[in-house]
mmCIF file of C-alpha atoms in Angstrom:
data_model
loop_
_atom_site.group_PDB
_atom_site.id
_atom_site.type_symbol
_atom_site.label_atom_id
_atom_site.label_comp_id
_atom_site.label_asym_id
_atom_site.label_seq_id
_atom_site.Cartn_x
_atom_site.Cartn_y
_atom_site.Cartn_z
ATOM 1 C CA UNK A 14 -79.163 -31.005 -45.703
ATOM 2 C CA UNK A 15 -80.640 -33.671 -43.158
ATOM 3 C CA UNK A 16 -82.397 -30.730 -40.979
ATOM 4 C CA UNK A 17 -84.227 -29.805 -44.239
ATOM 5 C CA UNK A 18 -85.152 -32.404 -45.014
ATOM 6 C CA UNK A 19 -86.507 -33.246 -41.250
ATOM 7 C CA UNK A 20 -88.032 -29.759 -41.733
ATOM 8 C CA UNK A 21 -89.726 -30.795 -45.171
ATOM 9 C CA UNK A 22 -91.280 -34.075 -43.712
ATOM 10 C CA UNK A 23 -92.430 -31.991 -40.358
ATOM 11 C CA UNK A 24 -94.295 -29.753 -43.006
ATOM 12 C CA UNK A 25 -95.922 -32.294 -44.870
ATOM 13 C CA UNK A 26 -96.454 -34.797 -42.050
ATOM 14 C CA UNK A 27 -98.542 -31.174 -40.411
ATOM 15 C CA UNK A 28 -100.320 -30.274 -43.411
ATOM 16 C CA UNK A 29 -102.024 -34.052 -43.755
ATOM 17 C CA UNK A 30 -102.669 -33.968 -40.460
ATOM 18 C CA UNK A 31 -104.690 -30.293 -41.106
ATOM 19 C CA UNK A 32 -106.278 -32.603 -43.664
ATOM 20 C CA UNK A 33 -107.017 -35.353 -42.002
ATOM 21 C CA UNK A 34 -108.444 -33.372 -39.204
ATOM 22 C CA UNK A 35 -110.820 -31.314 -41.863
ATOM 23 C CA UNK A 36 -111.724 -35.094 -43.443
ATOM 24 C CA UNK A 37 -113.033 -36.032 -39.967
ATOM 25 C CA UNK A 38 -116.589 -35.207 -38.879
ATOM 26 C CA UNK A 39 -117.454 -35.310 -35.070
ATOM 27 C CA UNK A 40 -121.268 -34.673 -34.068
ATOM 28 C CA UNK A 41 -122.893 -34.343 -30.731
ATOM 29 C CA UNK A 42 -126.595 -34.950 -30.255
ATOM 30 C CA UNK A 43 -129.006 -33.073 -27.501
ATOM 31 C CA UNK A 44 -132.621 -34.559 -27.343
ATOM 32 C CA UNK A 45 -136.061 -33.425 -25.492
ATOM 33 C CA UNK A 46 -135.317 -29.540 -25.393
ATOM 34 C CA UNK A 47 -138.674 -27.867 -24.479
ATOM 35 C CA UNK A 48 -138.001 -25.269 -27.412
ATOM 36 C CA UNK A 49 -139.556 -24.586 -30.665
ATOM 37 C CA UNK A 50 -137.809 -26.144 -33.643
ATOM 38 C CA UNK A 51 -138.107 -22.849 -35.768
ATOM 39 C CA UNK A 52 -136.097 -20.369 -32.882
ATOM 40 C CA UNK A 53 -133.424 -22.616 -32.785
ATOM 41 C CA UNK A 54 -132.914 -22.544 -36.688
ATOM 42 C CA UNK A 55 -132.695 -19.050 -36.414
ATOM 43 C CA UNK A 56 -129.734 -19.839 -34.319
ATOM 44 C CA UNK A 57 -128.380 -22.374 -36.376
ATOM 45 C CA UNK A 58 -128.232 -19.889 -39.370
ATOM 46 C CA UNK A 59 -125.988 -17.812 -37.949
ATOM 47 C CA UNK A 60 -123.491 -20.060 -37.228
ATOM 48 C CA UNK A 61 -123.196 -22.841 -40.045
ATOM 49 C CA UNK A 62 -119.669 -22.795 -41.921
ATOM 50 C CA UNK A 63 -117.931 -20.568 -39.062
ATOM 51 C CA UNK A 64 -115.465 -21.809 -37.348
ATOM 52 C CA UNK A 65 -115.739 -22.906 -33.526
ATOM 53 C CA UNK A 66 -114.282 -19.847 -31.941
ATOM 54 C CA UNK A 67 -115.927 -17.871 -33.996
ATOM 55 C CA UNK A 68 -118.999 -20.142 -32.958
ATOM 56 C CA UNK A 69 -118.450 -19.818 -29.265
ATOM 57 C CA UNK A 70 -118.329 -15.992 -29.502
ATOM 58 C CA UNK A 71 -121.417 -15.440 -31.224
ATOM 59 C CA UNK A 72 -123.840 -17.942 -29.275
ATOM 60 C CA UNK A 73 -122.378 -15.586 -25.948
ATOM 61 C CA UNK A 74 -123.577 -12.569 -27.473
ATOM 62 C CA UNK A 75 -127.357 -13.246 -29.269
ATOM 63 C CA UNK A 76 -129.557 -12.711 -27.197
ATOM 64 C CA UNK A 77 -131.451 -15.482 -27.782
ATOM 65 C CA UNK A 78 -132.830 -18.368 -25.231
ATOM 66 C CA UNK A 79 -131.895 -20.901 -27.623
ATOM 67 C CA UNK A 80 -128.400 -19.888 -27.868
ATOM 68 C CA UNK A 81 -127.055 -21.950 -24.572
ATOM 69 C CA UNK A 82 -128.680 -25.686 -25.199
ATOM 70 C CA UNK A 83 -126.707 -25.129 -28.466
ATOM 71 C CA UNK A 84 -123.565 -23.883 -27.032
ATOM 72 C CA UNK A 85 -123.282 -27.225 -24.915
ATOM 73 C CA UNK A 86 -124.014 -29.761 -27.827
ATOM 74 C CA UNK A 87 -121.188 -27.685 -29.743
ATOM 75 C CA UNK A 88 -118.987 -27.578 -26.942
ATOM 76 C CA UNK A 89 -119.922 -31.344 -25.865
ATOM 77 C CA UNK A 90 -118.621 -31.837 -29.672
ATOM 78 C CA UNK A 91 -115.508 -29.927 -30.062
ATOM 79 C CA UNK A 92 -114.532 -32.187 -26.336
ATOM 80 C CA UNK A 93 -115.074 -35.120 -28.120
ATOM 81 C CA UNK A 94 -112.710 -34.443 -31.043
ATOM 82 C CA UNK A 95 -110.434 -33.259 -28.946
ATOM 83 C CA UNK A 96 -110.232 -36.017 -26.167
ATOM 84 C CA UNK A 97 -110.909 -38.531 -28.392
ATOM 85 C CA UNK A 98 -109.758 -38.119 -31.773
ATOM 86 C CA UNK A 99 -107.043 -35.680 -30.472
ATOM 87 C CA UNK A 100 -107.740 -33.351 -33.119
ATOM 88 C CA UNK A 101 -106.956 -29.179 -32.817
ATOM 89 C CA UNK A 102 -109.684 -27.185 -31.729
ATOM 90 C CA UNK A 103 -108.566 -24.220 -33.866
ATOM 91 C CA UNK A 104 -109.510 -26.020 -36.847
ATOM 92 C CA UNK A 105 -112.535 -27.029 -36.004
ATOM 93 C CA UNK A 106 -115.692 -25.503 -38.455
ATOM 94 C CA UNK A 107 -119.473 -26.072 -38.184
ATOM 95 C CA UNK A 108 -120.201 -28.255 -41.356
ATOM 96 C CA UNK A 109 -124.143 -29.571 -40.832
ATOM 97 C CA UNK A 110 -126.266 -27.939 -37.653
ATOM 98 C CA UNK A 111 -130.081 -29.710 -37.913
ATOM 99 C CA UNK A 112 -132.776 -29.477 -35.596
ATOM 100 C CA UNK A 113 -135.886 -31.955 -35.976
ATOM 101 C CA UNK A 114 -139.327 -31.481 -34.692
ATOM 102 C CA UNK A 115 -140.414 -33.769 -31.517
ATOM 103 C CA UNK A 116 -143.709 -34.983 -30.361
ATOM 104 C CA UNK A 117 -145.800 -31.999 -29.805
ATOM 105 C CA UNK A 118 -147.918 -32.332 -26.304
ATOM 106 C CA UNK A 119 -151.651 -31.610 -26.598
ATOM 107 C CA UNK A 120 -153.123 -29.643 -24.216
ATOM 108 C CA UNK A 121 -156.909 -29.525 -23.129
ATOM 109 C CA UNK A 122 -158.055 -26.072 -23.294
ATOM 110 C CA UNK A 123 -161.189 -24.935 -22.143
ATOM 111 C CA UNK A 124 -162.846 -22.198 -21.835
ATOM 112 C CA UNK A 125 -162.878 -20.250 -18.724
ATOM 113 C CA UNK A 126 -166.672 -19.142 -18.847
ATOM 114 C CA UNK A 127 -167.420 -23.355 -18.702
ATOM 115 C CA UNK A 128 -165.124 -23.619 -15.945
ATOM 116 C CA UNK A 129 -166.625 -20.935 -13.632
ATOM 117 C CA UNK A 130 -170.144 -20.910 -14.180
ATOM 118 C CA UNK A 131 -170.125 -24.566 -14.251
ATOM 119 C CA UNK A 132 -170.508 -26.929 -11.354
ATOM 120 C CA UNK A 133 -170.387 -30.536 -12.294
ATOM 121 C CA UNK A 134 -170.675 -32.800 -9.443
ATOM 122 C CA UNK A 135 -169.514 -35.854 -10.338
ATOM 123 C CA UNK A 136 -169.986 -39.820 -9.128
ATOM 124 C CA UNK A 137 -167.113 -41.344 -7.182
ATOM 125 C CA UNK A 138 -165.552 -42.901 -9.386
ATOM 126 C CA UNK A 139 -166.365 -41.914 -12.798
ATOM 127 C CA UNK A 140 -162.980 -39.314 -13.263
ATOM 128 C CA UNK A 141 -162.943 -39.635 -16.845
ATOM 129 C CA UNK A 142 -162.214 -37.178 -19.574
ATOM 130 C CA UNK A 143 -164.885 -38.515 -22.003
ATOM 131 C CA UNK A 144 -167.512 -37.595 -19.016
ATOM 132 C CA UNK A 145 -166.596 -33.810 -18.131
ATOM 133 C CA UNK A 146 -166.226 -33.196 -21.950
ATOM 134 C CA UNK A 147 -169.757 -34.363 -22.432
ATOM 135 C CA UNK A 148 -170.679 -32.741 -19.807
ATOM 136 C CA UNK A 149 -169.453 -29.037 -20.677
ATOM 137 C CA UNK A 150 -170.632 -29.467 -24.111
ATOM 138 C CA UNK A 151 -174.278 -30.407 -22.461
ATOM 139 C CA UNK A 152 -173.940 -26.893 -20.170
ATOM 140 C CA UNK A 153 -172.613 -24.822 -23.796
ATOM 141 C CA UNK A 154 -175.525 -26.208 -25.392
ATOM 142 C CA UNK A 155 -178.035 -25.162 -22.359
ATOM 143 C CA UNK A 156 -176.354 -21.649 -22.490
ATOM 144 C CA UNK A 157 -176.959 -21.428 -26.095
ATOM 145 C CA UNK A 158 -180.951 -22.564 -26.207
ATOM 146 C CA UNK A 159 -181.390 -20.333 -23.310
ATOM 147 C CA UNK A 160 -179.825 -17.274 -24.880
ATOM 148 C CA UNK A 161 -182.318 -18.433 -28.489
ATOM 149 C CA UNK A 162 -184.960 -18.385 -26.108
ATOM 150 C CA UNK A 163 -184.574 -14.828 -24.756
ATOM 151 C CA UNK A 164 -183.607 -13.050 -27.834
ATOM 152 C CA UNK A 165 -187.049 -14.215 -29.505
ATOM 153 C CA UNK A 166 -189.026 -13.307 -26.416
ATOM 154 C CA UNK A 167 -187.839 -10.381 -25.019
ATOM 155 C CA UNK A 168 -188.938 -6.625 -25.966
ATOM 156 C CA UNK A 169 -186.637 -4.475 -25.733
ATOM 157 C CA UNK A 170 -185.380 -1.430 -28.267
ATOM 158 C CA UNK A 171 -181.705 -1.627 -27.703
ATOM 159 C CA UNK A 172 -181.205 -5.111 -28.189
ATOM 160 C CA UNK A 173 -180.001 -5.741 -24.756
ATOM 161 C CA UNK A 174 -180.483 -9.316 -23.318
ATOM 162 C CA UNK A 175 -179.476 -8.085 -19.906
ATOM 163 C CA UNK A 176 -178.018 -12.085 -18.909
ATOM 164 C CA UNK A 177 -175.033 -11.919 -16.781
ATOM 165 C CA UNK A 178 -174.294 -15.669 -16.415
ATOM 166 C CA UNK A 179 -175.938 -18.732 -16.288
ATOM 167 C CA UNK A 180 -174.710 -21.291 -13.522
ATOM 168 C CA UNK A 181 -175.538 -24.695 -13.734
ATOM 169 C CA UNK A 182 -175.612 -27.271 -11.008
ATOM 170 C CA UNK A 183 -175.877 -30.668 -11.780
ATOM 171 C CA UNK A 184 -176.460 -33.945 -9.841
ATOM 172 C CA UNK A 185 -177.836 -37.592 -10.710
ATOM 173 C CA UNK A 186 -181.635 -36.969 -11.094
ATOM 174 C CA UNK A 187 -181.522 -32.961 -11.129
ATOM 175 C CA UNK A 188 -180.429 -29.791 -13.238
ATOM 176 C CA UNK A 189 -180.530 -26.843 -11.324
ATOM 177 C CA UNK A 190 -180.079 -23.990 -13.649
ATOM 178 C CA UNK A 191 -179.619 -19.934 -12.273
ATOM 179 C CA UNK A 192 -180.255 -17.007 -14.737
ATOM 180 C CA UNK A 193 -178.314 -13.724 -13.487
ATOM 181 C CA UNK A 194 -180.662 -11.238 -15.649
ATOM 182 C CA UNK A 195 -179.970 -7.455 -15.320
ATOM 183 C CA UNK A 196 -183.690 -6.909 -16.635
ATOM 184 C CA UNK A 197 -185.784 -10.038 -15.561
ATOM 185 C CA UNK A 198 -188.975 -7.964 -15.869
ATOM 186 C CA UNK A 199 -188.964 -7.664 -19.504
ATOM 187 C CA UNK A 200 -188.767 -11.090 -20.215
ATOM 188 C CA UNK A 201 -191.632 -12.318 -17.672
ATOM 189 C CA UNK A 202 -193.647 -9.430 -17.836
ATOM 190 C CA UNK A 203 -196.846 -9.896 -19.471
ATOM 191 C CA UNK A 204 -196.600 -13.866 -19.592
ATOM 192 C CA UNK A 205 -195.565 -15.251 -16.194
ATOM 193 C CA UNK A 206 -195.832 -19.086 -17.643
ATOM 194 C CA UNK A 207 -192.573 -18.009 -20.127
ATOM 195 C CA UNK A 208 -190.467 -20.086 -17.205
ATOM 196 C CA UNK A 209 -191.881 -23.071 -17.798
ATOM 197 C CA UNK A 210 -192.338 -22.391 -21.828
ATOM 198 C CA UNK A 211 -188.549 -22.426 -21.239
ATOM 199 C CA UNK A 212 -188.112 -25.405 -19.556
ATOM 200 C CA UNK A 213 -189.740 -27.434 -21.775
ATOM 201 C CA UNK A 214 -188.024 -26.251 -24.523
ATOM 202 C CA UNK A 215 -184.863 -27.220 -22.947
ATOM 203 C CA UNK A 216 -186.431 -30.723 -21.997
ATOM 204 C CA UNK A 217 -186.718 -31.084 -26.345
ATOM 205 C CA UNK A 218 -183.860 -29.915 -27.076
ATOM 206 C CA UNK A 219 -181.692 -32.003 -24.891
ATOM 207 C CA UNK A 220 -184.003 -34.981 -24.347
ATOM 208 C CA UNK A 221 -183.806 -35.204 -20.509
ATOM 209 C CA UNK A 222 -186.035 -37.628 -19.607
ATOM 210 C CA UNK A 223 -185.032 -39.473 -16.127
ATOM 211 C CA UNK A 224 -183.639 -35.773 -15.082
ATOM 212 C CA UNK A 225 -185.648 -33.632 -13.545
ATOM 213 C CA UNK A 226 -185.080 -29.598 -14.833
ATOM 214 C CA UNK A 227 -185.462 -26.291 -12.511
ATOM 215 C CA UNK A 228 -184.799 -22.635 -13.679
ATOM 216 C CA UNK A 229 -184.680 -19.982 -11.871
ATOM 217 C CA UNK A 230 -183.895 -16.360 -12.547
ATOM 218 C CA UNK A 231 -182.405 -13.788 -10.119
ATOM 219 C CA UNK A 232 -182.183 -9.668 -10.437
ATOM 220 C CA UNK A 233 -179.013 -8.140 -10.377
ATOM 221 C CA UNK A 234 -178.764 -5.036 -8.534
ATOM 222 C CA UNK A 235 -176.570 -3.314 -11.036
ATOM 223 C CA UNK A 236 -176.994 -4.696 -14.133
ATOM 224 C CA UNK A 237 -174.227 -1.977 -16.142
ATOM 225 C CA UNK A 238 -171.731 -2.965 -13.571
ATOM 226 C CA UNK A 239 -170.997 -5.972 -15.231
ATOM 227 C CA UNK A 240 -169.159 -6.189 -18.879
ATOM 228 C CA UNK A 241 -171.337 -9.081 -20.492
ATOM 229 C CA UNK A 242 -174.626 -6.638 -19.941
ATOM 230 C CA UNK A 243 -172.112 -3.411 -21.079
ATOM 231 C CA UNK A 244 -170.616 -5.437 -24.180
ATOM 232 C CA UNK A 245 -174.417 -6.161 -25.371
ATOM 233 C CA UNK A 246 -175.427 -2.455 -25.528
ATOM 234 C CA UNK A 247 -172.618 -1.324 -27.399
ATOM 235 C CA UNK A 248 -172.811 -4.486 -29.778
ATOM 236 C CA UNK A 249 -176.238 -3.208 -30.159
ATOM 237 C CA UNK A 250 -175.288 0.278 -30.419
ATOM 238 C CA UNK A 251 -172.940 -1.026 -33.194
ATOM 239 C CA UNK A 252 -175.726 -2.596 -35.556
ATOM 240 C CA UNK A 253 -177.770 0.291 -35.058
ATOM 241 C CA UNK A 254 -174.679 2.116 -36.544
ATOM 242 C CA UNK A 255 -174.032 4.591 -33.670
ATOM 243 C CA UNK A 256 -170.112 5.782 -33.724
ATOM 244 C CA UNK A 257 -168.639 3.695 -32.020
ATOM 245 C CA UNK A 258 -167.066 6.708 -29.618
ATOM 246 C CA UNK A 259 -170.903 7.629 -28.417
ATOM 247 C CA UNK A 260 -171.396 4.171 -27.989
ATOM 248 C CA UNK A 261 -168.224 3.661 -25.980
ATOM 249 C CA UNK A 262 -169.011 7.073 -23.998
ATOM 250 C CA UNK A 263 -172.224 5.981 -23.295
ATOM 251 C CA UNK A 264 -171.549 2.734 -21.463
ATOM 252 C CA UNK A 265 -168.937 4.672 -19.336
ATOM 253 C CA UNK A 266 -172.037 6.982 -17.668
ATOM 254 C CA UNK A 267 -173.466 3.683 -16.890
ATOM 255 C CA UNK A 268 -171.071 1.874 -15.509
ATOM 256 C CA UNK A 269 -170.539 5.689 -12.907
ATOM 257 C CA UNK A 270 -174.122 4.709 -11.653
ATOM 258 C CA UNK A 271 -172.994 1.474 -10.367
ATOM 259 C CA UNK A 272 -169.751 2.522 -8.565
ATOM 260 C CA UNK A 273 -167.212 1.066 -10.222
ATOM 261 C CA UNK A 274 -163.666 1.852 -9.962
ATOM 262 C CA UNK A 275 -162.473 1.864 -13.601
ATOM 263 C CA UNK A 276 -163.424 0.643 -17.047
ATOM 264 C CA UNK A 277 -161.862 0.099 -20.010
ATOM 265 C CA UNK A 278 -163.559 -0.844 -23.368
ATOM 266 C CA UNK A 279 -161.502 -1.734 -26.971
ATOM 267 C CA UNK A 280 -163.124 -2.031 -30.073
ATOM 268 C CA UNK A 281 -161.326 -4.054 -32.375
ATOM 269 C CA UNK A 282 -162.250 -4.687 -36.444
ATOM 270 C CA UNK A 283 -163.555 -2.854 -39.676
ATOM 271 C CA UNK A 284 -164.915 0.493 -37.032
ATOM 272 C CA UNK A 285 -167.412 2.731 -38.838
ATOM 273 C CA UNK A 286 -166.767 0.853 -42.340
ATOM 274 C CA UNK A 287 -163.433 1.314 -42.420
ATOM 275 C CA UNK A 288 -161.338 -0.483 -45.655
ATOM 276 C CA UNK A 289 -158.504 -1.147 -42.975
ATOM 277 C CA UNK A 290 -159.242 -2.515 -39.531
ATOM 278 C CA UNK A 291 -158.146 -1.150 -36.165
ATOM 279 C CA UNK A 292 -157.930 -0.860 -33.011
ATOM 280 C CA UNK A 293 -159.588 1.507 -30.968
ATOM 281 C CA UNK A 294 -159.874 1.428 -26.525
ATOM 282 C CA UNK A 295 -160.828 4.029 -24.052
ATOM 283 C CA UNK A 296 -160.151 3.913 -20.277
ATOM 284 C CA UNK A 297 -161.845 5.728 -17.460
ATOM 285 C CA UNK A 298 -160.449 5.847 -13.778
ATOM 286 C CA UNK A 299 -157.817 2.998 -12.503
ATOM 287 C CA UNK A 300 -157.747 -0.722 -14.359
ATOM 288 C CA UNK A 301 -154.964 -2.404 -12.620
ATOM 289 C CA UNK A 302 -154.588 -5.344 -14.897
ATOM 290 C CA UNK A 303 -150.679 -6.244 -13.421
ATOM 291 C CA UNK A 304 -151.593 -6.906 -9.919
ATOM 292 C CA UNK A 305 -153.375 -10.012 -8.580
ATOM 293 C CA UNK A 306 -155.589 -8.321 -5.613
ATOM 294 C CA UNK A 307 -157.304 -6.105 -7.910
ATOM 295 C CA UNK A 308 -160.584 -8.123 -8.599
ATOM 296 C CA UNK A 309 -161.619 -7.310 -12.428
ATOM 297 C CA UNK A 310 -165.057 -8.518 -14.669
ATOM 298 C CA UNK A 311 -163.710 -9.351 -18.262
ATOM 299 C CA UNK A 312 -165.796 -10.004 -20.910
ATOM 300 C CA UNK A 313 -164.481 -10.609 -24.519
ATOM 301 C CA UNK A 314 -167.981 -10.311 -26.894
ATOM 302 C CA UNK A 315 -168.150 -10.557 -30.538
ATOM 303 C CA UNK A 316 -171.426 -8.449 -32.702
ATOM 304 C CA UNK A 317 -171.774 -9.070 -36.781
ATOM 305 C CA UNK A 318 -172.189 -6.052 -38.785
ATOM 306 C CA UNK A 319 -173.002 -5.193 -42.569
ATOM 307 C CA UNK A 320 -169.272 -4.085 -42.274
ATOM 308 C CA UNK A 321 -168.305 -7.063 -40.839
ATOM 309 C CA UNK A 322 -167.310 -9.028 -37.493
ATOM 310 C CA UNK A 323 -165.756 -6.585 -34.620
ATOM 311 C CA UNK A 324 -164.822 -8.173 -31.513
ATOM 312 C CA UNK A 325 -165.447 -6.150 -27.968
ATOM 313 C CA UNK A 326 -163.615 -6.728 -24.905
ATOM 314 C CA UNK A 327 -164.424 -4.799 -21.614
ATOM 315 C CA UNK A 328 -162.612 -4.456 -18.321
ATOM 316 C CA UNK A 329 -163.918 -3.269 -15.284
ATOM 317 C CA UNK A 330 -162.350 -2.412 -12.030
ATOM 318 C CA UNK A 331 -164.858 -3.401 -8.858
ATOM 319 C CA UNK A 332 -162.781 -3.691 -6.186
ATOM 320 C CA UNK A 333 -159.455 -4.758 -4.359
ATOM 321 C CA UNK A 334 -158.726 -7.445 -2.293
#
């Protein structure tokens, strides 16, 4: 009779102890994880209410990169109740999993046309943000009224205003500005003051007073070698409403009279007045986009349509390194 009732009390003594232990909430907390907050829900999802063996078994075999910070905060808790609270790992379940959202880090993007064709010389001393920000939104604003400028004044059928890039060099007292034309006669030709008439509408437009202003325009040897000059003619093409595939085809036989190595053009958008839009691309000869020595011209160009907006981007192999 006494060992059953020793047995009895062992019983209940175990089972309030299995209660206790369920009663009994242990967390662990992990901050400053360089992770989204909405992958590791997805995690979290798949393992609140299991139990921790269960847990552990799962989080090994997602795939998922957030899968092991989570694994040590769970493990990091299930240590805790056991070293601490001396509680049974086996019994152990996932009641609340949370994530919150940290402070998000802004980044200062620019764009990569400003950053190449521009050369800002700046005073020693004046390193400040505020300064190269006004200062690339000075050059975008040059490149725009300069672009105004030729499209009024330059005759030409296709549409083509055969401008490469536009550097501009700045110091304290001068603006040196170089146009890389494919077609510079067309736009001098038959008024050799049109220079100047540019120049001084730059001088209005951006009130430069104390700064003296220079432009000067230089001939490209090739002009369909590179992809600004290529995306123009087919964004021409486009509003002229030429299929897009003799367009495409048709700046391909240019770009073989400059010796290139390999283009590739993709058409993206409503093509040919299409209800659904689409992608369309054709490649000719080798564009090695993986590897670093192959040098590549990109140009990303966007051309309004009654149809709508379609966006061009053109790769072109030149050479390797």
């Amino acid at each position: 009779m006494t060992n059953m009732l020793r047995n009895k009390n062992k019983d209940l003594e175990v089972r309030k102890r299995e209660k206790e232990d369920i009663k009994t909430e242990v967390y662990a907390l992990s901050q400053s994880i360089s992770m989204s907050a909405h992958k590791a829900r997805r995690v979290l999802d798949q393992i609140r209410g299991r139990s921790y063996q269960e847990t552990l078994m799962i989080l090994e075999l997602m795939p998922y990169r957030a899968c092991y910070p989570i694994f040590k905060v769970i493990y990091s808790a299930a240590a805790n109740a056991k070293h601490n609270m001396g509680l049974n790992e086996e019994y152990l379940v996932i009641i609340k999993a949370t994530v919150d959202e940290g402070t998000t880090v802004k980044k200062l993007k620019l764009e990569l046309e400003d950053l190449v064709q521009s050369k800002v010389i700046i005073p020693f001393g004046l390193h400040n943000q505020k300064i190269i920000s006004k200062g690339l939104q000075e050059d975008q604003k040059i490149r725009e009224c300069i672009k105004n400028y030729v499209q009024k004044n330059m005759r030409i059928s296709s549409g083509v205003e055969g401008i490469a890039r536009i550097e501009i060099q700045k110091r304290i007292d001068l603006i040196q500005i170089i146009i890389h034309m494919g077609f510079p006669k067309l736009l001098v030709e038959g008024k050799p003051r049109r220079i100047e008439e540019l120049q001084m509408n730059v001088q209005k437009e951006l009130n430069y007073v104390n700064r003296k202003l220079n432009i000067t325009i230089t001939r490209i040897t090739k002009p369909y070698g590179h992809p600004n000059i290529l995306a123009e003619f087919i964004a021409g093409q486009l509003r002229n409403r030429v299929s897009f595939r003799k367009a495409i085809k048709k700046a391909i036989e240019l770009t073989e009279q400059a010796d290139t190595k390999g283009i590739q053009v993709q058409i993206a958008g409503r093509i040919d007045g299409k209800e659904i839009a689409r992608v369309e691309w054709i490649r000719e000869g080798r564009v090695p986009l993986q590897t670093i020595r192959a040098k590549i011209d990109y140009c990303s160009y966007r051309v309004r349509t009654i149809y709508g907006v379609l966006g061009i981007k053109i790769w072109i192999f030149v050479d390797e390194e």
